[in-house]
Amino acid sequence: MSDINKLPEANQTDKNNSNENSVELNKDQEIESTPTSDVETTNDVIEENKTLEVEADKTENEDEGAPDSVKDHDEVLNEIEESNAEDAEDEGNKDRHKIEVKEYDSMSLEALAIELEKLLKNEKVQAIKSHVDNINTVFKTKFQALLDEKKEDFLNDGGNEIDFYYSSPVQKRFKEAYKAYRKKVNDHYQSLEKNLKQNLADKLEIIEELKGLLNVEENINTTYKHFKELQERWRNTGPIPRDKYNNAWNSYHHHVEMFYDFLHLNRDLRDLDFKHNLEKKLLIIERAEELAQDDNIMRAFRELQELHKMWKEELGPVGRAHREEIWERFKAATKTINDKRQLYYKDIDKIHEKNLETKLQIIANIDAINAQESNSHGSWQKKIKAIEEQREAFFNAGKVPIKVNESTWAKFKESVRTFNREKNTFYKGLKKDQYKNLQLKLDLIKIAEDNKESEDFEVTTPLMKKIQSDWKKIGHVPRKDSDKIWKQFKGACNHYFDRIHAKRNAASQEQVNAYNQKNELLNTLKGLKLPSDKESKEKGIVIIKEQIKQWKTLGRVPNDKRYIEGKFQKTIDDLLTSLKMDKNEVEMIKYENKLDNINTSDDTRNLDNERFYIRKKIDEVKSQINQLENNLQFFTNVDDDNPLVKEVHNNIKAHKESLKLLKNKLGKIKELY
């Protein structure tokens, strides 16, 4: 206990004081005392012993009629006494208080296994029992939940419950660590039992030697030094069985008192001990009062137990004038710490009750999800995700009061099991449909495989497109077969269509030559300079139209080179823009070029689509013009110079110009028909 290291070492101080006193006394001189002083000293020691007995047995001999506050305080003193008796049997238990208590409920299975291994490696085995028990409980709970989930998946995939088996590397790792812990525990307690018996024998021997001090005829300094050595031996002797602890300590304490009675022959030695004990007890009180201000109440209470142990086991009585005062002061600090501890436990109870409310709400949420009807795979997947979120929230909600822990867990488990039963029922029915779907898709795969090498593209292509459409309409198949059959079907279809594309993309030498010639022409056009003055405008248009005509005469290019047509169109657009001419006229020239490109295609659908588009735009513009002209009727007694009226007239004019252009475009399309 590091905070107490500032207390002076009892044995060393006693030895020093004994040596100092021996200097004052003549080794060869008998110590004289008058009968009067003998009687007074003896009476003082008797009173001291009485007070010491009361002090040592405060927790056992209080009046039954004491107030509740006194009784409550006595209970905490009894608790401290019992805890110290337990520690006396196993000194390693003190180390358990230094081990951090972690949130095991929120850890993963692997993290729990690692934490168990760390505790086993770094801590004393007798100090980690509560930690290991908590880890073991949480691990079993979480692994069982995982096991249930794996079992559900197994059954959903068509497995038989009797054939289900699941093992996990993390489970094996945890079991090995827990087995090692159990072995270390057994080895520890076998060794401890042997040591406890030997330590008890050693302490009983010390008591016998204490008895013998009262009958020894020798110099009092020598006897006193022997007494101090026995005290040192007692403190250094290890733990003894807890059921022997109180009897052994009481016997030892009794004979220590008897020796102090014997010391009435030398008041100086006794007073020196009284002074030394008072100094150390005052330090203990000061530390207890510091702990009463500590915010970490559990740490403070654990250290308080150690202080009580030192007060009882390591220190003797003090002078009569200080006995009641220091004991009351020590009790007051003890009461303050205990009152704070009781408040802490009340807060913990509130937290546990709040956690219980949270967990009961989670169970209610699961029951509500169970009540929802689901008739599709998608809806069940959403419910599965929602239940998983609720399960995680339940495990992370923290501890609940011990009295309802089992019942709360049972409710949670039953709600989850209800969900799993309903889910399994749905997916068992779904499995039948999935196997029917599987057979349908296998039939489509056979058709695709049989026709993937066909040369009759006109007949086979519509067939391959149809089976692709049919595949999409068929529902889900068992998950274990889904990827496999899809890859097989996709492979056959891709093989067929890759053959078509390869044939279509096999460009003739004529198309390759056309591409090369168009590419040369395109490069020439990029450097073409057109006249910019108004008189030469017509000449520029003639030049551009000649280039377009020449481009058309070069013929078609390979399908994978058709991007060159877009480049040519952009170049022509740039040339027309550079001419200083009416924008509608430029637009019509561009449009004629566009129609020429459309008309060169063997597929007339593109031209039909363009005619439909132009007619639709004409109708839209007409409608907009009518709307604007109607709007003008609402302006009465308003001058034409009004900004709003002028804006409407401008819009009507712009729409009419656009309508004229669209009609010209439609006329060009009709010419092509």
XYZ file of C-alpha atoms in Angstrom:
673
model
C 0.000 0.000 0.000
C 2.108 2.855 -1.362
C 0.217 5.696 0.367
C 1.171 4.392 3.791
C 4.890 4.139 3.153
C 5.377 7.464 4.927
C 4.597 5.806 8.252
C 7.787 5.010 10.195
C 8.893 1.387 10.169
C 7.594 -0.082 13.412
C 10.325 -2.579 14.106
C 13.197 -0.261 13.298
C 11.758 2.517 15.458
C 11.182 0.139 18.341
C 14.728 -1.124 18.111
C 16.155 2.376 18.054
C 14.064 3.463 21.013
C 15.067 0.343 22.910
C 18.737 1.022 22.253
C 18.414 4.646 23.303
C 16.766 3.639 26.541
C 19.379 1.006 27.291
C 22.042 3.690 27.253
C 20.314 5.430 30.147
C 20.185 2.267 32.238
C 23.073 0.489 33.857
C 23.218 -3.034 32.515
C 24.483 -4.366 35.842
C 22.149 -2.342 38.051
C 18.829 -3.692 39.322
C 15.974 -1.349 38.611
C 14.503 -0.059 41.836
C 10.936 0.951 42.441
C 8.945 1.812 45.513
C 5.743 -0.061 46.335
C 3.753 3.107 45.662
C 5.095 3.528 42.177
C 4.582 -0.174 41.534
C 0.942 0.095 42.400
C 0.383 3.237 40.319
C 2.153 1.797 37.325
C 0.307 -1.476 37.581
C -3.013 0.349 37.782
C -2.100 2.414 34.704
C -1.352 -0.725 32.733
C -4.527 -2.399 33.907
C -6.542 0.640 32.744
C -4.595 0.623 29.473
C -5.364 -3.045 28.932
C -9.045 -2.461 29.620
C -9.133 0.379 27.101
C -7.206 -1.679 24.564
C -9.669 -4.548 24.923
C -12.561 -2.154 24.328
C -10.703 -0.651 21.367
C -9.958 -4.030 19.829
C -13.467 -5.398 20.324
C -15.488 -2.275 19.533
C -17.368 -3.991 16.729
C -18.471 -6.951 18.872
C -19.449 -5.479 22.236
C -21.618 -2.415 21.440
C -24.867 -2.059 23.342
C -27.756 -3.600 21.401
C -29.799 -0.518 22.143
C -27.394 1.805 20.309
C -28.849 4.183 17.691
C -29.110 2.978 14.090
C -26.290 5.295 12.999
C -24.015 3.666 15.571
C -25.110 0.191 14.512
C -24.488 1.057 10.844
C -21.025 2.230 11.744
C -20.423 -0.941 13.726
C -21.434 -2.952 10.686
C -18.749 -1.355 8.563
C -16.183 -1.994 11.334
C -17.261 -5.629 11.369
C -16.933 -5.711 7.599
C -13.411 -4.354 7.835
C -12.530 -6.934 10.511
C -13.899 -9.806 8.441
C -12.126 -8.614 5.304
C -8.824 -8.339 7.167
C -9.300 -11.830 8.563
C -9.773 -13.068 5.005
C -6.670 -11.214 3.858
C -4.750 -12.799 6.713
C -5.359 -16.196 5.170
C -4.301 -15.096 1.691
C -2.171 -11.975 1.486
C -2.351 -12.135 -2.306
C -6.007 -11.105 -2.136
C -4.865 -7.559 -1.529
C -3.572 -7.433 -5.065
C -7.027 -7.994 -6.497
C -7.965 -4.420 -5.680
C -5.308 -3.077 -8.029
C -6.640 -4.880 -11.112
C -8.720 -2.729 -13.431
C -12.293 -3.891 -13.859
C -13.103 -3.515 -17.558
C -16.383 -3.429 -19.463
C -16.340 -7.109 -20.384
C -19.904 -6.977 -21.736
C -18.809 -4.742 -24.613
C -15.774 -6.863 -25.617
C -15.645 -9.241 -28.561
C -14.988 -12.963 -28.106
C -11.376 -12.563 -29.189
C -10.849 -9.598 -26.862
C -12.224 -11.632 -23.938
C -9.807 -14.483 -24.661
C -6.881 -12.052 -24.863
C -7.917 -10.374 -21.590
C -8.047 -13.753 -19.806
C -4.558 -14.599 -21.076
C -3.229 -11.217 -19.886
C -4.685 -11.653 -16.405
C -3.246 -15.146 -16.156
C 0.181 -13.934 -17.255
C 0.463 -10.676 -15.306
C -1.563 -11.161 -12.098
C -1.599 -13.529 -9.133
C -4.090 -16.290 -9.712
C -5.773 -15.769 -6.323
C -6.402 -12.111 -7.183
C -8.295 -12.563 -10.463
C -11.171 -14.872 -9.501
C -13.956 -12.282 -9.853
C -12.490 -11.027 -13.144
C -12.215 -14.532 -14.584
C -15.744 -15.421 -13.466
C -17.158 -12.334 -15.199
C -15.142 -12.962 -18.369
C -16.227 -16.611 -18.427
C -19.903 -15.696 -18.030
C -19.805 -13.062 -20.775
C -17.846 -15.339 -23.129
C -20.327 -18.199 -22.698
C -23.275 -15.876 -23.286
C -21.837 -14.323 -26.434
C -20.551 -17.612 -27.842
C -23.946 -19.237 -27.314
C -25.528 -16.361 -29.232
C -23.016 -16.887 -32.055
C -23.690 -20.627 -31.965
C -27.441 -20.036 -32.303
C -26.808 -17.763 -35.282
C -24.583 -20.301 -37.040
C -27.132 -23.005 -36.392
C -29.872 -20.881 -37.960
C -27.738 -20.323 -41.067
C -27.074 -24.066 -41.267
C -30.771 -24.882 -41.077
C -31.655 -22.152 -43.589
C -29.213 -23.699 -46.053
C -31.149 -26.981 -45.839
C -29.066 -28.727 -43.181
C -30.422 -31.215 -40.648
C -30.333 -30.078 -37.029
C -28.810 -33.378 -35.876
C -25.839 -32.848 -38.218
C -25.024 -29.358 -36.979
C -21.537 -28.827 -35.552
C -19.568 -25.623 -35.105
C -16.184 -24.931 -33.586
C -14.169 -21.744 -33.463
C -10.444 -21.011 -32.979
C -11.312 -18.323 -30.449
C -13.346 -20.845 -28.423
C -10.400 -23.246 -28.391
C -8.081 -20.426 -27.334
C -10.387 -19.405 -24.496
C -10.821 -22.975 -23.254
C -7.065 -23.492 -23.117
C -6.583 -20.274 -21.143
C -9.394 -21.161 -18.734
C -8.002 -24.660 -18.239
C -4.603 -23.150 -17.405
C -6.315 -20.824 -14.914
C -8.045 -23.742 -13.146
C -4.749 -25.616 -12.882
C -2.966 -22.594 -11.410
C -5.794 -22.141 -8.915
C -5.546 -25.756 -7.763
C -1.757 -25.583 -7.503
C -1.963 -22.321 -5.550
C -4.403 -23.571 -2.954
C -2.557 -26.848 -2.440
C 0.615 -24.877 -1.748
C -1.276 -22.332 0.333
C -2.793 -24.977 2.613
C 0.635 -26.317 3.429
C 2.053 -22.838 4.116
C -0.923 -21.816 6.223
C -0.447 -24.755 8.558
C 3.276 -24.068 8.940
C 2.685 -20.359 9.586
C 0.090 -21.204 12.245
C 2.579 -23.464 13.988
C 5.209 -20.696 13.886
C 2.823 -18.145 15.388
C 1.738 -20.494 18.165
C 5.421 -20.988 18.960
C 5.856 -17.191 19.196
C 2.944 -17.029 21.644
C 4.605 -19.691 23.800
C 7.826 -17.684 23.829
C 5.851 -14.577 24.862
C 4.504 -16.529 27.825
C 8.051 -17.472 28.807
C 9.204 -13.845 28.923
C 7.247 -13.261 32.105
C 9.259 -15.892 34.008
C 12.723 -14.985 32.759
C 15.125 -13.567 35.355
C 17.376 -11.264 33.366
C 18.055 -7.612 32.717
C 14.817 -5.851 31.697
C 16.521 -4.359 28.622
C 17.445 -7.817 27.392
C 13.917 -9.054 27.976
C 12.428 -6.023 26.218
C 14.701 -6.548 23.239
C 13.599 -10.188 23.085
C 9.974 -9.023 23.196
C 10.551 -6.713 20.237
C 12.163 -9.514 18.262
C 9.113 -11.698 18.864
C 6.851 -8.904 17.621
C 8.989 -8.648 14.504
C 8.799 -12.392 13.935
C 5.013 -12.288 14.351
C 4.635 -9.571 11.750
C 6.949 -11.321 9.277
C 5.263 -14.699 9.607
C 2.990 -15.369 6.659
C -0.794 -15.876 6.531
C -2.648 -18.469 8.589
C -6.081 -20.142 8.129
C -8.851 -17.574 8.533
C -10.775 -19.746 10.991
C -7.712 -19.656 13.279
C -6.961 -15.969 12.722
C -9.031 -14.338 15.469
C -8.147 -16.891 18.155
C -4.450 -16.656 17.342
C -4.479 -12.861 17.255
C -6.471 -12.578 20.502
C -4.092 -14.959 22.235
C -1.094 -13.048 20.943
C -2.625 -9.695 21.907
C -3.442 -11.009 25.397
C 0.156 -12.017 26.052
C 1.437 -8.736 24.646
C -0.763 -6.994 27.212
C 0.539 -9.303 29.899
C 4.064 -8.242 28.976
C 3.082 -4.601 29.271
C 1.789 -5.420 32.738
C 5.184 -6.902 33.400
C 6.753 -3.615 32.283
C 5.412 -1.831 35.352
C 8.909 -2.352 36.716
C 10.102 0.227 34.179
C 7.748 3.087 33.417
C 10.221 4.691 30.971
C 10.159 1.757 28.561
C 6.390 1.627 28.652
C 5.981 5.377 28.083
C 8.453 5.216 25.232
C 6.303 2.546 23.566
C 3.167 4.588 24.268
C 4.721 7.621 22.601
C 5.874 5.609 19.593
C 2.441 4.014 19.137
C 0.729 7.408 19.455
C 2.900 8.903 16.704
C 2.130 6.079 14.316
C -1.581 6.075 15.116
C -1.766 9.814 14.506
C -0.200 9.245 11.086
C -2.807 6.570 10.391
C -5.581 8.974 11.428
C -4.180 11.720 9.219
C -4.120 9.335 6.276
C -7.694 8.237 7.017
C -8.809 11.859 7.074
C -7.090 12.421 3.713
C -8.894 9.405 2.310
C -12.200 10.848 3.531
C -11.676 13.633 0.963
C -10.723 11.262 -1.896
C -13.197 11.164 -4.786
C -12.330 7.534 -5.536
C -14.388 6.136 -2.684
C -13.760 2.442 -3.374
C -10.004 2.954 -3.401
C -10.296 4.965 -0.188
C -12.307 2.224 1.528
C -9.838 -0.471 0.509
C -6.959 1.548 1.932
C -9.013 2.202 5.071
C -9.142 -1.574 5.600
C -5.366 -1.636 5.532
C -5.207 1.191 8.067
C -7.484 -0.701 10.442
C -5.310 -3.747 10.018
C -2.196 -1.753 10.930
C -3.983 -0.159 13.896
C -4.980 -3.558 15.223
C -2.087 -5.829 14.332
C 1.025 -3.672 14.211
C 0.520 -1.119 16.982
C 0.124 -1.399 20.720
C -1.673 0.874 23.207
C -1.103 4.586 23.814
C -1.244 6.727 26.947
C -4.572 6.908 28.772
C -4.975 10.624 28.034
C -5.065 10.026 24.271
C -6.889 6.723 23.934
C -10.478 7.826 23.610
C -9.609 10.955 21.616
C -7.637 9.218 18.857
C -10.065 6.303 18.608
C -13.036 8.660 18.188
C -11.109 10.637 15.606
C -10.255 7.442 13.681
C -13.885 6.296 13.897
C -15.095 9.663 12.573
C -12.892 9.396 9.474
C -14.047 5.802 9.022
C -17.689 6.859 9.214
C -17.173 9.624 6.623
C -15.630 7.186 4.167
C -18.350 4.608 4.768
C -21.152 7.184 4.311
C -19.663 8.133 0.942
C -19.400 4.462 0.053
C -23.085 3.920 0.811
C -23.981 6.819 -1.487
C -21.772 5.275 -4.169
C -23.620 1.965 -3.885
C -26.950 3.767 -4.095
C -25.817 5.387 -7.343
C -24.623 2.009 -8.644
C -28.052 0.560 -7.852
C -29.663 3.386 -9.800
C -27.397 2.710 -12.777
C -28.254 -0.998 -12.645
C -31.965 -0.145 -12.487
C -31.554 2.160 -15.497
C -29.749 -0.634 -17.355
C -32.650 -2.929 -16.502
C -35.111 -0.462 -18.020
C -32.970 -0.281 -21.147
C -32.802 -4.074 -21.486
C -36.534 -4.506 -20.918
C -37.171 -1.900 -23.623
C -34.851 -3.805 -25.971
C -36.812 -6.994 -25.293
C -40.031 -5.090 -26.025
C -38.489 -3.832 -29.282
C -37.664 -7.413 -30.301
C -41.223 -8.513 -29.484
C -42.545 -5.631 -31.620
C -40.343 -6.727 -34.523
C -41.614 -10.280 -34.077
C -45.185 -9.004 -34.385
C -44.527 -7.477 -37.813
C -45.668 -9.604 -40.757
C -43.020 -10.359 -43.384
C -43.655 -12.270 -46.602
C -40.545 -11.498 -48.611
C -36.821 -12.126 -48.411
C -36.136 -8.378 -48.422
C -38.402 -7.650 -45.466
C -36.900 -10.540 -43.492
C -33.407 -9.260 -44.183
C -34.421 -5.892 -42.724
C -35.839 -7.649 -39.648
C -32.672 -9.723 -39.250
C -30.588 -6.539 -39.326
C -32.886 -4.856 -36.811
C -32.727 -7.849 -34.439
C -28.923 -7.893 -34.684
C -28.826 -4.228 -33.695
C -31.070 -4.958 -30.708
C -28.875 -7.893 -29.655
C -25.766 -5.713 -29.729
C -27.553 -3.020 -27.742
C -28.618 -5.615 -25.152
C -25.066 -6.899 -24.679
C -23.728 -3.339 -24.380
C -26.407 -2.089 -21.981
C -24.418 -2.965 -18.835
C -25.235 -4.891 -15.677
C -28.660 -5.153 -14.070
C -29.565 -5.937 -10.434
C -28.440 -9.460 -9.536
C -31.923 -10.501 -8.389
C -33.360 -10.035 -11.902
C -30.301 -10.910 -13.983
C -31.358 -14.489 -14.755
C -34.996 -13.622 -15.470
C -34.002 -10.728 -17.753
C -31.634 -12.947 -19.706
C -34.339 -15.627 -19.998
C -36.834 -13.080 -21.413
C -34.283 -11.816 -23.914
C -33.352 -15.320 -25.011
C -36.999 -16.340 -25.463
C -37.756 -13.259 -27.587
C -34.763 -13.958 -29.838
C -35.729 -17.636 -30.092
C -39.263 -16.656 -31.122
C -37.807 -14.536 -33.905
C -35.511 -17.349 -35.019
C -38.364 -19.873 -35.132
C -40.479 -17.585 -37.314
C -37.519 -16.812 -39.547
C -36.675 -20.504 -39.968
C -40.276 -21.292 -40.848
C -40.278 -18.629 -43.565
C -36.966 -19.677 -45.066
C -37.859 -23.370 -45.041
C -40.867 -22.498 -47.216
C -38.703 -20.194 -49.278
C -36.229 -23.011 -49.864
C -38.821 -24.998 -51.804
C -39.421 -22.057 -54.152
C -35.692 -21.473 -54.453
C -35.072 -25.033 -55.612
C -37.819 -24.656 -58.246
C -36.156 -21.428 -59.384
C -32.834 -23.227 -59.484
C -34.207 -25.827 -61.889
C -35.695 -23.109 -64.130
C -32.351 -21.298 -64.302
C -30.503 -24.543 -65.025
C -32.838 -25.030 -68.014
C -31.920 -21.545 -69.279
C -28.233 -22.337 -68.850
C -28.680 -25.419 -71.059
C -30.296 -23.303 -73.790
C -27.454 -20.758 -73.596
C -24.799 -23.478 -73.714
C -26.451 -25.207 -76.667
C -26.624 -21.986 -78.760
C -23.471 -20.110 -77.842
C -21.658 -21.408 -80.974
C -24.593 -20.817 -83.363
C -23.884 -19.077 -86.709
C -27.534 -18.268 -87.359
C -27.379 -14.840 -85.706
C -30.789 -13.653 -86.930
C -32.588 -16.526 -85.178
C -30.294 -17.043 -82.195
C -29.847 -13.401 -81.103
C -33.558 -12.879 -80.223
C -33.501 -16.236 -78.394
C -30.467 -15.271 -76.303
C -32.032 -11.926 -75.438
C -35.244 -13.657 -74.395
C -33.551 -16.109 -72.023
C -31.657 -13.180 -70.480
C -34.991 -11.482 -69.845
C -36.487 -14.703 -68.465
C -33.525 -15.111 -66.078
C -34.242 -11.716 -64.486
C -37.885 -12.654 -63.893
C -37.046 -15.859 -62.018
C -36.722 -15.410 -58.242
C -33.902 -16.268 -55.843
C -32.110 -19.605 -55.769
C -30.247 -21.185 -52.804
C -27.363 -18.971 -51.792
C -24.800 -21.754 -52.155
C -25.720 -22.123 -55.885
C -26.348 -18.490 -56.778
C -22.839 -17.366 -57.784
C -21.987 -20.619 -59.515
C -24.987 -20.752 -61.875
C -24.819 -17.008 -62.612
C -21.200 -17.279 -63.732
C -22.097 -20.263 -65.910
C -25.070 -18.487 -67.552
C -23.208 -15.202 -67.983
C -20.240 -17.011 -69.525
C -22.379 -18.713 -72.181
C -24.239 -15.507 -73.118
C -21.079 -13.400 -73.217
C -19.407 -15.974 -75.420
C -22.221 -15.708 -77.974
C -22.444 -11.907 -78.027
C -18.662 -11.514 -78.105
C -18.701 -13.548 -81.305
C -21.326 -11.186 -82.821
C -19.374 -8.098 -81.812
C -16.186 -9.534 -83.157
C -17.817 -10.155 -86.509
C -19.382 -6.715 -86.655
C -16.109 -5.076 -85.716
C -14.171 -6.892 -88.397
C -13.675 -3.837 -90.627
C -13.189 -4.238 -94.403
C -10.167 -2.784 -96.151
C -12.454 -0.274 -97.819
C -13.653 1.066 -94.431
C -10.083 1.270 -93.149
C -9.111 3.279 -96.258
C -12.137 5.552 -95.720
C -11.030 6.194 -92.160
C -7.484 7.063 -93.225
C -8.752 9.469 -95.935
C -11.202 11.127 -93.532
C -8.496 11.509 -90.967
C -6.304 13.307 -93.566
C -9.199 15.545 -94.593
C -9.951 16.359 -90.965
C -6.355 17.465 -90.417
C -6.611 19.694 -93.514
C -9.830 21.288 -92.267
C -8.229 22.204 -88.949
C -5.858 24.524 -90.807
C -8.437 25.884 -93.269
C -8.747 29.712 -93.333
C -12.083 31.185 -94.492
C -12.665 34.768 -95.686
C -14.155 36.932 -92.911
C -15.523 39.916 -94.876
C -19.239 40.098 -95.737
C -18.680 39.913 -99.497
C -16.779 36.643 -99.193
C -19.315 35.057 -96.832
C -21.064 33.171 -99.617
C -17.726 31.939 -100.845
C -16.939 30.594 -97.370
C -20.247 28.737 -97.222
C -19.537 27.180 -100.623
C -16.103 26.008 -99.399
C -17.606 24.437 -96.289
C -20.335 22.645 -98.243
C -17.731 21.282 -100.653
C -15.769 19.872 -97.695
C -18.935 18.256 -96.346
C -19.718 16.771 -99.761
C -16.187 15.449 -100.097
C -16.398 13.905 -96.617
C -19.572 12.026 -97.547
C -18.033 10.607 -100.707
C -15.282 8.923 -98.663
C -17.747 6.334 -97.362
C -18.230 4.562 -94.041
C -15.528 3.859 -91.456
C -15.198 0.832 -89.126
C -17.614 0.784 -86.191
C -14.833 1.204 -83.689
C -13.640 4.337 -85.577
C -16.973 6.146 -85.835
C -15.832 8.722 -83.285
C -14.170 10.559 -86.214
C -17.637 11.670 -87.405
C -18.070 13.659 -84.195
C -14.701 15.330 -84.681
C -15.636 16.317 -88.245
C -18.993 17.738 -87.110
C -17.284 19.852 -84.443
C -14.725 21.156 -86.950
C -17.480 22.165 -89.388
C -19.383 23.896 -86.572
C -16.262 25.892 -85.695
C -15.777 26.956 -89.332
C -19.405 28.098 -89.684
C -19.183 30.044 -86.432
C -16.157 31.901 -87.750
C -18.216 33.292 -90.677
C -20.028 36.579 -90.131
C -23.518 35.462 -91.090
C -26.993 35.155 -89.610
C -27.062 32.661 -86.790
C -30.206 30.942 -88.109
C -28.521 30.440 -91.442
C -25.496 28.942 -89.694
C -27.806 26.759 -87.660
C -29.523 25.421 -90.772
C -26.229 24.558 -92.447
C -25.164 22.687 -89.294
C -28.521 20.948 -89.190
C -28.351 19.881 -92.838
C -24.985 18.312 -92.062
C -26.444 16.540 -89.066
C -29.335 15.176 -91.166
C -26.889 13.954 -93.781
C -25.093 11.923 -91.099
C -28.402 10.539 -89.836
C -29.599 9.666 -93.337
C -26.440 7.697 -94.136
C -27.427 5.109 -91.534
C -29.276 2.006 -92.683
C -31.587 2.326 -89.697
C -34.420 4.825 -90.441
C -35.437 4.919 -86.799
C -32.948 7.709 -86.106
C -34.560 9.935 -88.746
C -38.029 9.103 -87.417
C -36.912 10.035 -83.907
C -35.527 13.359 -85.160
C -38.807 14.200 -86.940
C -40.791 13.347 -83.802
C -38.490 15.538 -81.702
C -38.802 18.581 -84.032
C -42.584 18.306 -84.167
C -42.740 18.124 -80.380
C -40.563 21.235 -80.054
C -42.808 23.101 -82.565
C -45.881 22.283 -80.481
C -44.148 23.475 -77.334
C -43.090 26.800 -78.871
C -46.575 27.399 -80.253
C -48.034 26.783 -76.838
C -45.601 29.230 -75.261
C -46.456 31.924 -77.866
C -50.192 31.476 -77.191
C -49.617 31.772 -73.477
C -47.608 34.977 -73.855
C -50.202 36.532 -76.199
C -52.932 35.655 -73.690
C -50.904 37.309 -70.968
C -50.861 40.568 -72.961
C -54.672 40.746 -72.739
C -54.377 41.293 -69.007
C -52.447 44.525 -69.539
C -55.123 47.220 -70.023
C -54.493 50.933 -70.031
C -50.754 50.212 -70.050
C -48.317 51.889 -72.440
C -46.207 49.795 -74.759
C -43.136 51.365 -73.141
C -43.890 49.635 -69.887
C -40.857 47.367 -69.094
C -43.040 44.353 -68.348
C -45.003 44.734 -71.581
C -41.816 45.200 -73.565
C -40.374 41.999 -72.074
C -43.440 40.005 -73.113
C -43.265 41.359 -76.679
C -39.560 40.479 -76.858
C -40.269 36.945 -75.679
C -42.998 36.513 -78.280
C -40.635 37.710 -81.006
C -37.851 35.296 -79.864
C -40.271 32.371 -79.808
C -41.557 33.158 -83.287
C -38.022 33.209 -84.642
C -37.384 29.870 -82.954
C -40.622 28.508 -84.452
C -39.547 29.624 -87.926
C -36.208 27.822 -87.518
C -37.919 24.640 -86.321
C -40.279 24.657 -89.289
C -37.338 25.015 -91.654
C -35.704 22.010 -89.982
C -38.889 19.988 -90.331
C -39.008 20.902 -93.999
C -35.458 19.572 -94.492
C -36.480 16.310 -92.833
C -39.493 15.955 -95.160
C -37.234 16.419 -98.167
C -35.277 13.345 -97.088
C -38.437 11.262 -97.074
